[in-house]
Amino acid sequence: MTTRRFRIEFTGRVQGVGFRPTVYRYAREFDLRGWVSNGPEGVTIEAEGEERSLARFIDRMQRGLPARAAVGGFHVRPIPVADSSGPFEIRPSRSTVSATHALVPPDLGICEDCRREVLDPADRRYLYPFTNCTNCGPRFSMVTAVPYDRPNTTMRDFPMCPDCRAEYNDPANRRFHAEPNACPACGPRLTWIAGRAREMGLGTDIARLQVAQLAILQYPCPSLSAATEILAGGGIVAIQSIGGFHIACDARRMAAVETLRRRKNRPHKPLAVMAADLAAARAAADLTALEENILSGPEAPIVTVPSSSAILKWIAPGLRRMGILLPYTPLHLALFQQLRNVNGPDLLVMTSGNPPGEPICRTPAEAIGRLDGLVDGFLIHDRPIHNRLDDSVVVSRKSGAHCVRLARGYVPVPVSPTSIGRPLPVIFAAGADLKSAACVTRSGEAFLTQYAGDLGQLANETFYDEAIERMVRFLDVKPEIVVHDLHPDMVSTRAARRFASTWGVPPESVHAVQHHHAHVAAAMAEHGLSGPVIGVALDGAGYGEDGTVWGCEWFVGRGQDFTRVGHLLPVSLPGGDKAAVEIWRMGVAWLMAAFGEEAGLRHAAYFFKDNAAGKIERIARICGRPRRPGLSAVTSSAGRLFDAVSALAGLGSSVTYEGQAAMELEAAYDDRVEGEYEIRLRGDASSLVIDPRPAIRAAVSDRLK
């Protein structure tokens, strides 16, 4: 028999997913010697044994790795035999490698094994809110550095008890090297704090709250029971989850939901609903098999689905779809179990725990400071959250499932593991100011930061900067090229220039890209297209190369070089950004464009009679002025066209959240009614103008009927 020794290296998502225990079991199965270890570059194995056994071992690893692993690179090379006589072992993680290629694993929803334990009264982890194993639990939200080991997480301050330590050290146990491993004897604990905490003179950290000798209840049951009592009684509770706080209330009680909306100043925006289980989700929404699989998967996102439930009118006013998710932490599971025991609700509103327009609260101190007037109590814990994360959102359509908000469960997984397919310089792309996320590349992979919200708020800008700095640090890269939006005054543009200076990126490597060109190029990268392509971007607003506001653009070209060959007929944008909120203004603009000054004003006075006549005439005069290139008060935006048609259809003259008019227009559409409106094309193949004025005239005619 020939004895050989191989060094085997795996990169990608190979930490925090049970990778080393799997390698250990395979090595022992094939009677190999050597070791496996985590490092900043990924997982490294040195395996020694009979040549045939080594071949079988390597084949088994390639075919039978943990379900949550995602291998980015796999390399095998022979090394000298070490004459090792000891058994195969798992060595402590290494942190001396300069180039980091390991991926920080994303947070994973509770697995079936842990679910059974949490719901088993005979189990030592019964209703324990921090139950986890190598197949589930917090990861990215608690990681402070790589490699992914307990000392590099916020669990470092929770020494394991003998029972947990035995699980952690047993290669046959599913908690072998599960870094967040804990139990009621040694792990984090829940605390219940009644509402009006600031009025009662509470400080900003849990230790001070406990010193104050208030009626604060500890795990296992009293804290959950206190929260359950409030929720079952129609109250509102702030709940500290994996990546931040949620605000919860009984989704079936219109009065409770309306109270939440009033306190949070969120009159119309849809609210996410968490169902106790799949049966409760099926009763509330019309689910397909694909949607059920996504809901039950380890990412456990919010999925927007059609619903005919009576609760839709206060959960998602004016819409036909609602966002629904399942319990993805043992805390959620324990809470619903307690609610079930008192005949409480099986559907809870589970919306982001933040004041309007601000990032999700991360710490108990933030929650008490920012949510105290919004909720009736706080269910908090002492496992710190390092990286705040909203829930991800997936939209399910006939074309498949599309992730539209990338956060918990999906970050920091590379969004393009194969589509770029070639080494690249390290590129930082700043994104835009609405629904913001930034991107950093490493080798041929692109990594998006978690969703950071709208950057008009200082708190969101701070969160955005923090997310970028941590992503760059986790990837251990230094950007060589910086890309930002063409708009010179965007928050993200200013941030990109600031980061470029910090990283020492020369001015010639800092590039401005037109907003809709970037949309098309991103879609090409996502689908692995090199061009040439026809790229169409239908959007709300983006700074155009001619100084106007673009938003319905047709391009021809390749990723770097596009020619604008078509666009929507430009119309006035009366009031600038105000027209995106007071959407009747765009109604006036399109009426003037479609009917001319006199008839347009007459229709505007009829459709928007709730506004003062003088105000309508003033807007009409603005729309009637000659339009000149370079004026920002001109737009080719598809989003503003949708706003106009929504207002003309009588769905509302203003909106309270971005995208509301288009969403309500979509919900009002009845595909059982035959008919269409005419959209004309003018010009030639190099300069097309999409002219919807005939459609506007026909829509007005229908409305007048």
C-alpha atoms as one frame of an Amber mdcrd trajectory, in Angstrom:
protein
   0.000   0.000   0.000   1.226   3.500  -0.847   0.881   6.141   1.851   0.388
   9.693   0.666  -0.442  13.064   2.226  -2.510  15.841   0.613  -3.152  19.436
   1.528  -6.748  20.319   0.635  -8.095  23.874   0.720 -11.713  24.988   0.520
 -12.795  28.609   0.146 -16.281  30.079   0.104 -19.045  29.678   2.685 -17.330
  26.908   4.621 -17.374  28.217   8.185 -20.313  28.052  10.564 -22.079  25.401
   8.476 -20.783  22.163  10.050 -17.914  21.821   7.568 -15.126  20.697   9.917
 -17.233  18.049  11.725 -18.219  16.616   8.341 -14.572  16.454   7.228 -13.648
  14.872  10.571 -16.281  12.130  10.231 -15.222  11.303   6.668 -11.530  11.182
   7.647 -12.253   8.792  10.530 -14.473   6.681   8.244 -11.566   6.178   5.833
  -8.978   5.728   8.624  -6.961   8.829   7.728  -4.547  10.797   9.856  -3.973
  14.551   9.850  -6.085  17.560  10.729  -8.651  20.154   9.620  -8.667  23.807
  10.645 -10.443  27.087   9.989  -8.409  30.049   8.845  -9.038  33.469   7.327
  -8.655  31.876   3.887 -11.316  29.196   4.499 -10.865  25.576   5.617  -7.549
  23.738   5.283  -7.124  19.967   5.549  -4.008  17.844   5.707  -4.943  14.209
   5.215  -2.583  11.225   5.186  -3.301   7.584   4.511  -3.539   4.815   1.967
  -3.817   6.241  -1.558  -7.151   4.596  -2.349  -8.674   5.791   0.919  -7.528
   9.330   0.208  -9.183   9.231  -3.218 -12.457   8.041  -1.688 -12.201  10.723
   1.020 -11.734  13.511  -1.540 -14.596  12.179  -3.656 -16.889  12.019  -0.608
 -16.069  15.612   0.364 -16.903  16.873  -3.104 -20.251  15.085  -3.162 -21.362
  15.160   0.475 -20.662  18.517   2.056 -23.137  20.187   4.458 -26.266  21.571
   2.832 -25.512  25.135   3.950 -21.958  25.124   2.554 -21.153  26.935  -0.698
 -17.680  26.107  -1.995 -16.000  28.892  -3.927 -12.629  27.191  -4.484 -11.260
  23.659  -4.049  -7.556  22.865  -4.357  -5.631  19.618  -3.721  -1.865  19.216
  -3.786   0.493  16.480  -2.559   2.861  17.256   0.312   5.514  15.155   2.059
   4.285  12.355   4.325   4.574  13.398   7.972   4.694   9.906   9.514   1.819
  10.947  11.719   0.550   8.117  13.910  -2.174   9.982  15.807  -5.857  10.081
  14.839  -7.353  12.742  12.603  -8.136  15.878  14.623  -9.760  19.287  14.457
  -7.156  21.890  15.238  -7.757  25.384  16.641  -8.442  28.036  14.043  -5.573
  29.947  12.512  -5.570  33.723  12.146  -2.103  34.420  10.749  -2.895  34.216
   7.055  -2.782  37.623   5.430  -5.215  37.035   2.556  -8.753  36.348   3.717
 -10.832  34.130   1.443 -13.299  32.686   3.944 -16.841  33.979   3.901 -18.663
  35.063   7.010 -21.746  32.823   7.073 -25.238  34.359   6.977 -27.799  33.962
   9.737 -29.872  30.801   9.329 -33.451  30.097  10.368 -34.096  27.474  13.042
 -33.640  23.883  11.819 -36.091  21.039  12.419 -33.915  19.381  15.093 -33.717
  22.552  17.168 -37.412  23.220  16.564 -38.263  19.821  18.101 -36.093  20.537
  21.137 -37.629  23.969  21.741 -41.144  22.493  21.673 -40.343  19.400  23.779
 -41.216  19.932  27.490 -38.804  17.136  28.399 -35.812  18.743  26.678 -33.361
  20.909  28.621 -33.772  23.591  25.947 -37.576  23.674  26.126 -38.695  27.168
  25.078 -35.090  28.378  25.293 -34.953  31.387  22.934 -31.271  30.968  21.999
 -31.227  27.317  20.920 -29.055  26.613  17.856 -26.648  24.141  16.277 -24.253
  23.985  13.324 -27.271  23.932  10.989 -28.999  27.092  12.215 -28.833  30.220
  14.314 -27.074  33.597  14.299 -23.896  34.016  12.272 -23.208  37.313  10.461
 -25.244  39.321  12.971 -22.883  38.333  15.797 -19.518  37.968  13.981 -16.927
  40.615  14.836 -13.956  39.192  12.869 -12.803  36.172  10.858 -12.176  33.311
  11.204 -15.639  32.428  12.452 -14.882  31.205  15.983 -16.594  31.921  19.296
 -13.938  34.436  20.466 -14.685  36.424  17.276 -18.414  36.617  18.035 -20.625
  38.356  20.578 -20.969  34.946  22.330 -17.418  35.248  23.655 -18.702  36.506
  27.014 -20.858  33.402  27.604 -18.624  30.526  28.854 -20.223  27.186  28.064
 -21.449  24.976  30.893 -20.104  21.365  31.074 -23.053  19.978  29.102 -22.717
  22.525  26.292 -18.931  22.126  26.274 -19.333  18.359  25.888 -21.644  18.895
  22.890 -19.241  21.420  21.395 -16.284  19.007  21.654 -18.083  15.875  20.419
 -17.554  15.330  16.662 -20.616  13.069  16.577 -22.865  15.808  17.967 -24.611
  18.277  15.668 -23.417  21.061  17.999 -19.779  20.164  17.423 -18.085  23.565
  17.106 -21.442  25.348  16.913 -20.096  28.749  17.940 -23.369  30.202  19.367
 -24.045  27.012  21.381 -25.786  27.761  24.678 -28.500  26.588  27.050 -30.491
  28.103  29.949 -27.648  27.308  32.353 -24.933  29.260  30.538 -26.357  31.263
  27.663 -28.064  34.589  27.041 -31.237  35.483  28.909 -34.430  37.345  28.198
 -35.523  40.417  30.086 -38.965  42.043  30.070 -39.231  45.794  30.541 -42.609
  47.480  30.793 -43.332  50.496  28.569 -42.575  54.122  29.434 -39.038  53.118
  30.420 -37.588  56.590  29.930 -40.311  58.224  31.995 -39.384  55.840  34.828
 -35.782  57.049  34.759 -34.263  53.879  33.297 -30.717  54.018  32.022 -29.482
  52.746  28.694 -27.902  49.403  29.610 -29.427  46.275  31.063 -27.089  46.220
  34.058 -28.363  49.611  35.236 -31.940  48.513  34.689 -31.405  45.529  36.959
 -29.635  47.611  39.589 -32.698  49.856  39.645 -34.568  46.892  41.217 -37.574
  47.302  38.977 -39.990  44.495  38.244 -37.824  42.965  35.528 -38.541  39.289
  34.924 -35.946  36.751  33.814 -36.101  33.656  31.601 -37.413  30.990  31.303
 -41.130  31.740  31.536 -41.987  35.078  33.155 -40.503  37.315  30.449 -42.221
  35.395  27.670 -45.431  35.358  29.687 -45.327  39.120  30.176 -44.881  39.717
  26.436 -47.583  37.156  25.667 -50.034  38.894  27.980 -49.495  42.245  26.259
 -49.811  40.787  22.737 -52.875  38.687  23.568 -54.493  41.780  25.062 -54.052
  43.849  21.894 -50.886  45.675  22.961 -47.646  46.383  21.108 -44.260  44.865
  21.996 -40.696  45.547  20.831 -38.844  42.234  20.421 -35.079  41.912  20.130
 -34.418  39.305  17.432 -31.275  38.133  15.594 -30.406  41.259  13.610 -32.320
  43.942  15.474 -35.706  44.794  16.913 -39.185  44.044  15.630 -42.404  45.748
  16.642 -45.194  43.207  17.074 -48.947  43.220  17.658 -51.959  41.019  16.943
 -52.395  41.135  13.149 -56.049  40.078  13.397 -57.027  43.091  15.524 -57.618
  46.100  13.330 -57.576  48.380  16.386 -54.138  47.116  17.459 -52.721  47.570
  13.964 -54.230  51.041  13.615 -52.706  52.006  16.974 -49.312  50.807  15.762
 -49.733  52.770  12.520 -50.667  55.910  14.398 -47.773  55.643  16.848 -45.255
  54.838  14.129 -46.678  57.437  11.699 -47.037  54.785   9.022 -50.602  55.257
   7.760 -50.543  53.127   4.597 -47.261  51.305   4.077 -47.698  47.504   4.140
 -46.742  45.678   7.322 -45.127  42.230   7.401 -47.011  39.450   9.187 -45.427
  36.464  10.952 -47.560  33.323  10.985 -47.224  30.801  13.814 -46.702  27.976
  11.307 -47.311  27.009   7.708 -50.960  26.174   8.424 -51.591  29.691   9.736
 -49.759  31.140   6.715 -51.928  29.105   4.330 -55.071  30.387   6.040 -53.922
  34.021   5.643 -52.544  33.902   2.087 -52.778  31.999  -1.178 -49.452  30.151
  -1.218 -47.838  28.210  -4.035 -45.465  25.298  -3.427 -42.535  27.558  -4.353
 -43.606  30.188  -1.803 -43.989  27.569   0.928 -40.470  26.289   0.205 -39.019
  29.792   0.406 -40.873  30.538   3.654 -39.626  27.290   5.202 -36.058  27.584
   3.908 -33.018  28.491   6.000 -33.024  32.118   4.767 -36.631  32.508   6.044
 -37.356  35.831   4.296 -40.546  37.829   4.095 -42.380  36.635   0.972 -44.968
  38.867  -0.679 -47.931  36.723  -1.704 -51.520  37.206  -2.914 -54.111  37.261
  -0.174 -57.873  37.510   0.068 -57.889  37.634   3.875 -60.008  40.250   5.629
 -56.897  41.512   7.441 -55.428  42.740   4.138 -57.345  46.016   4.315 -55.441
  47.107   7.443 -52.204  45.155   6.887 -51.663  46.285   3.268 -54.284  48.947
   2.427 -55.158  49.208  -1.252 -53.108  46.142  -2.213 -53.833  42.515  -3.071
 -50.627  41.087  -1.638 -49.117  40.917   1.830 -45.660  40.155   3.149 -45.606
  37.019   5.294 -42.866  35.101   7.108 -42.538  32.179   9.500 -40.826  32.039
  12.928 -37.127  31.805  12.170 -35.706  32.007  15.693 -36.427  29.893  18.756
 -37.599  33.107  20.447 -40.373  33.515  17.871 -41.227  29.827  18.226 -41.398
  30.050  22.023 -43.505  33.197  21.846 -46.101  31.569  19.576 -46.135  28.488
  21.784 -46.949  30.658  24.783 -49.616  32.504  22.771 -51.124  29.171  21.765
 -51.395  28.214  25.437 -53.597  31.272  26.124 -55.550  31.137  22.830 -53.601
  34.135  21.594 -53.144  35.189  17.960 -51.522  32.926  15.387 -50.625  35.959
  13.248 -48.463  38.807  14.501 -47.493  41.986  12.739 -43.694  41.766  12.743
 -42.421  45.040  11.348 -38.956  46.577  11.633 -38.278  48.096  15.035 -37.401
  51.635  14.014 -38.909  55.106  13.863 -39.948  56.080  10.309 -37.012  56.419
   7.932 -34.372  55.263  10.447 -32.365  52.012  10.630 -33.585  49.070  12.664
 -32.690  49.377  16.371 -29.713  47.190  17.281 -29.267  47.501  21.063 -31.667
  47.691  24.020 -30.352  51.210  24.611 -31.328  52.272  21.081 -34.726  50.616
  21.372 -35.563  52.286  24.686 -34.354  55.625  23.384 -36.145  55.484  20.028
 -39.187  53.223  20.504 -40.329  53.979  24.042 -43.364  55.971  22.963 -44.327
  53.426  20.303 -44.611  50.216  22.336 -46.092  48.903  25.569 -43.061  46.851
  26.538 -39.667  45.498  25.490 -38.629  41.833  25.256 -34.848  42.138  25.181
 -31.818  39.917  25.708 -28.127  40.185  26.538 -26.592  38.578  23.431 -25.214
  41.645  21.618 -25.995  42.195  17.932 -22.871  43.305  16.080 -24.263  43.661
  12.541 -27.823  44.949  12.297 -29.996  43.281   9.661 -33.555  43.796   8.502
 -35.588  40.870   7.233 -34.966  40.085   3.573 -37.925  40.403   1.184 -38.658
  38.043  -1.703 -41.301  38.720  -4.359 -42.836  35.650  -5.945 -44.139  36.008
  -9.498 -44.949  33.694 -12.381 -41.371  34.228 -13.560 -40.019  32.909 -10.247
 -38.797  34.317  -6.967 -36.819  37.556  -6.835 -35.084  38.952  -3.754 -35.880
  42.674  -3.611 -34.426  43.456  -0.181 -31.157  41.724   0.609 -30.405  41.373
   4.310 -30.787  38.588   6.909 -30.140  35.125   5.480 -28.639  36.399   2.227
 -25.840  38.718   3.388 -22.881  38.317   3.100 -23.352  35.598   0.464 -21.843
  36.667  -2.889 -24.600  37.685  -5.271 -22.699  36.570  -8.364 -20.595  33.504
  -7.591 -20.286  32.513 -11.255 -21.696  35.275 -13.448 -18.676  37.563 -13.461
 -16.448  34.561 -13.976 -13.115  36.312 -14.197 -10.704  38.023 -11.810 -11.444
  41.693 -11.292  -9.753  44.543  -9.515 -11.282  45.242  -6.112 -14.225  47.488
  -6.985 -16.392  49.462  -4.599 -19.760  50.533  -6.003 -21.672  52.973  -3.802
 -25.233  52.283  -4.976 -27.911  54.961  -4.800 -29.699  56.877  -2.047 -33.046
  55.027  -2.055 -33.211  51.404  -0.836 -29.488  51.697  -0.514 -26.855  48.969
  -0.476 -23.221  49.122  -1.541 -21.174  46.477  -3.359 -17.587  45.245  -2.973
 -15.913  42.734  -5.296 -13.262  40.161  -4.474 -11.789  38.040  -7.278 -14.779
  37.173  -9.473 -17.415  37.597  -6.777 -19.614  40.547  -5.841 -20.818  41.123
  -2.282 -23.663  43.457  -1.404 -23.942  45.008   2.018 -27.207  44.552   3.838
 -30.086  46.886   2.977 -29.411  50.266   4.579 -32.658  52.120   3.813 -32.944
  55.623   2.418 -29.893  57.796   2.977 -31.794  61.034   3.516 -31.650  60.343
   7.273 -28.361  60.866   9.115 -28.846  57.630  11.089 -29.167  55.634   7.853
 -26.095  57.346   6.422 -24.132  56.309   9.513 -25.419  52.722   9.178 -24.488
  52.708   5.473 -20.918  53.808   6.280 -20.676  51.183   9.037 -21.897  48.398
   6.717 -19.315  49.340   4.068 -16.429  49.481   6.518 -17.311  46.072   7.958
 -17.767  44.412   4.569 -14.374  45.673   3.398 -12.813  44.447   6.639 -14.481
  41.008   6.501 -13.356  40.530   2.901  -9.871  41.829   3.787  -9.601  43.885
   0.598  -8.582  47.407  -0.340 -10.705  48.878  -3.143  -8.770  49.911  -6.249
 -11.700  51.362  -8.221 -14.608  53.394  -6.842 -17.876  53.872  -8.729 -20.738
  56.183  -7.811 -23.898  57.696  -9.273 -23.642  60.513 -11.795 -25.694  62.772
  -9.488 -23.102  64.968  -7.748 -25.196  65.654  -4.623 -26.274  62.142  -3.699
 -25.286  61.068  -0.188 -23.835  57.892  -1.714 -21.785  59.955  -4.190 -20.266
  62.018  -1.401 -19.628  58.844   0.623 -17.884  57.196  -2.346 -15.531  60.140
  -2.743 -14.832  60.155   0.976 -14.060  56.413   1.020 -11.890  56.781  -2.098
  -9.786  59.334  -0.254  -9.547  57.105   2.835  -8.455  54.098   0.752  -6.004
  56.134  -1.314  -7.809  55.514  -4.604  -6.435  57.962  -7.224  -8.915  60.370
  -8.864  -8.584  58.676 -12.253  -9.921  55.456 -10.676 -13.072  57.125  -9.320
 -15.894  56.898 -11.866 -19.385  58.398 -12.140 -21.964  56.206 -13.892 -25.406
  57.246 -15.074 -28.079  55.740 -12.825 -29.966  53.722 -15.453 -26.828  52.630
 -17.262 -25.853  51.114 -13.898 -29.219  49.319 -13.605 -28.764  47.686 -17.013
 -25.115  46.786 -16.393 -26.053  45.223 -13.041 -28.743  43.084 -14.697 -26.168
  41.969 -17.255 -23.726  40.959 -14.517 -26.473  39.122 -12.614 -27.338  37.016
 -15.676 -23.828  36.613 -17.072 -24.398  38.651 -20.245 -21.509  40.287 -22.097
 -23.543  42.036 -24.786 -24.394  43.677 -26.988 -27.848  44.055 -25.441 -30.910
  46.238 -25.558 -31.313  47.408 -21.991 -34.522  48.977 -20.698 -34.722  50.679
 -17.284 -38.127  51.737 -15.965 -37.489  53.648 -12.766 -38.562  56.500 -10.551
 -35.759  58.984 -11.033 -32.117  59.219 -11.960 -29.855  62.111 -12.890 -29.590
  62.168 -16.684 -26.581  63.062 -18.812 -28.524  66.058 -20.168 -29.284  67.401
 -16.690 -32.944  66.281 -16.709 -34.514  63.564 -14.587 -34.454  60.258 -16.472
 -36.531  57.210 -15.613 -37.675  55.276 -18.718 -34.528  54.684 -20.751 -33.618
  52.423 -23.667 -29.944  51.650 -24.234 -27.962  49.621 -26.738 -24.444  48.502
 -25.996 -22.182  46.493 -23.732 -21.536  46.705 -19.992 -19.222  49.710 -20.088
 -20.453  51.513 -23.182 -24.116  52.260 -23.802 -25.893  54.596 -26.173 -29.251
  56.020 -25.160 -31.519  55.205 -28.106 -34.950  55.810 -26.617 -36.850  57.350
 -23.733 -40.290  58.302 -22.508 -41.682  61.589 -23.771 -40.306  64.213 -21.344
 -42.834  66.256 -19.372 -42.595  68.842 -16.634 -41.749  67.806 -13.089 -43.633
  70.510 -11.166 -42.110  70.992  -7.753 -39.200  68.583  -8.260 -39.106  65.925
  -5.517 -42.429  67.200  -4.181 -44.127  65.753  -7.287 -43.209  62.225  -6.114
 -45.316  62.787  -2.972 -48.099  65.069  -4.220 -48.707  62.878  -7.248 -51.607
  64.990  -8.513 -48.903  67.372  -9.755 -47.777  64.698 -12.250 -51.408  64.195
 -13.169 -51.574  67.861 -14.136 -48.276  67.589 -16.056 -49.500  64.684 -18.182
 -52.945  66.268 -18.712 -51.253  69.399 -20.043 -48.990  67.296 -22.279 -51.884
  65.176 -23.587 -54.626  67.805 -24.035 -52.887  71.151 -24.295 -53.201  74.135
 -21.993 -56.926  74.886 -22.029 -58.382  71.361 -22.025 -55.630  70.110 -19.713
 -56.427  72.763 -17.117 -60.145  71.995 -17.381 -59.579  68.289 -16.740 -57.152
  69.056 -13.893 -59.726  71.281 -12.190 -62.262  68.446 -12.425 -60.045  65.534
 -11.323 -58.177  67.388  -8.573 -60.914  69.691  -7.292 -59.881  69.011  -3.690
 -56.923  71.322  -4.338 -57.405  75.087  -4.460 -58.083  76.346  -7.985 -55.213
  78.813  -7.747 -52.790  76.029  -6.853 -53.853  73.932  -9.854 -53.524  76.935
 -12.179 -50.061  77.689 -10.794 -48.895  74.112 -11.466 -50.499  74.207 -14.917
 -48.572  77.398 -15.737 -45.326  75.733 -14.678 -46.125  72.784 -16.957 -46.938
  75.139 -19.843 -43.588  76.903 -19.797 -41.144  76.091 -22.617 -38.855  73.210
 -21.646 -35.157  73.655 -22.171 -32.366  71.056 -21.868 -30.500  71.336 -18.611
 -33.570  72.073 -16.492 -34.103  69.525 -13.704 -37.859  70.263 -13.853 -38.223
  67.937 -16.865 -38.518  64.168 -16.556 -38.785  61.015 -18.655 -39.580  58.937
 -15.558 -41.811  55.868 -15.831 -42.413  56.070 -12.084 -43.836  59.564 -12.384
 -46.055  58.366 -15.267 -47.417  55.592 -13.023 -48.020  58.209 -10.319 -49.941
  60.382 -12.770 -52.172  57.553 -13.994 -52.838  56.426 -10.416 -53.940  59.952
  -9.517 -56.075  60.243 -12.675 -57.679  56.876 -11.844 -58.851  58.324  -8.536
 -56.646  56.175  -6.303 -55.311  59.173  -4.371 -53.717  62.575  -4.873 -50.710
  61.962  -2.634 -48.677  59.083  -1.228 -47.136  58.328   2.154 -44.493  55.837
   1.031 -42.276  55.414  -2.007 -43.881  53.297  -4.740 -47.374  53.447  -3.230
 -49.144  54.830  -6.310 -47.698  52.228  -8.685 -48.435  49.380  -6.248 -52.044
  50.481  -5.784 -52.460  50.934  -9.549 -51.183  47.386 -10.064 -53.593  46.083
  -7.399 -56.512  47.880  -9.081 -55.789  46.272 -12.439 -58.236  43.520 -13.414
 -56.804  41.182 -16.031 -60.286  39.785 -16.730 -61.245  43.035 -18.467 -60.247
  43.123 -22.119 -58.802  46.208 -23.733 -55.629  48.214 -24.004 -54.368  51.753
 -24.238 -52.231  52.910 -27.121 -48.579  53.851 -26.627 -46.927  55.300 -29.732
 -43.317  55.285 -30.843 -41.879  58.317 -32.590 -38.526  58.886 -34.214 -36.142
  56.280 -35.611 -34.049  53.398 -34.307 -31.364  55.735 -32.990 -33.735  58.152
 -31.245 -37.058  56.663 -30.194 -39.592  58.578 -28.099 -42.181  56.500 -26.246
 -45.346  58.610 -26.337 -48.124  57.631 -23.889 -50.336  60.662 -24.591 -52.925
  58.582 -26.512 -53.147  56.294 -23.481 -53.614  59.299 -21.173 -56.441  60.619
 -23.348 -58.143  57.200 -23.436 -57.765  56.760 -19.671 -59.317  60.180 -19.044
 -62.195  59.273 -21.344 -62.783  56.065 -19.370 -62.635  57.923 -16.067 -65.175
  60.475 -17.251 -67.530  57.596 -18.063
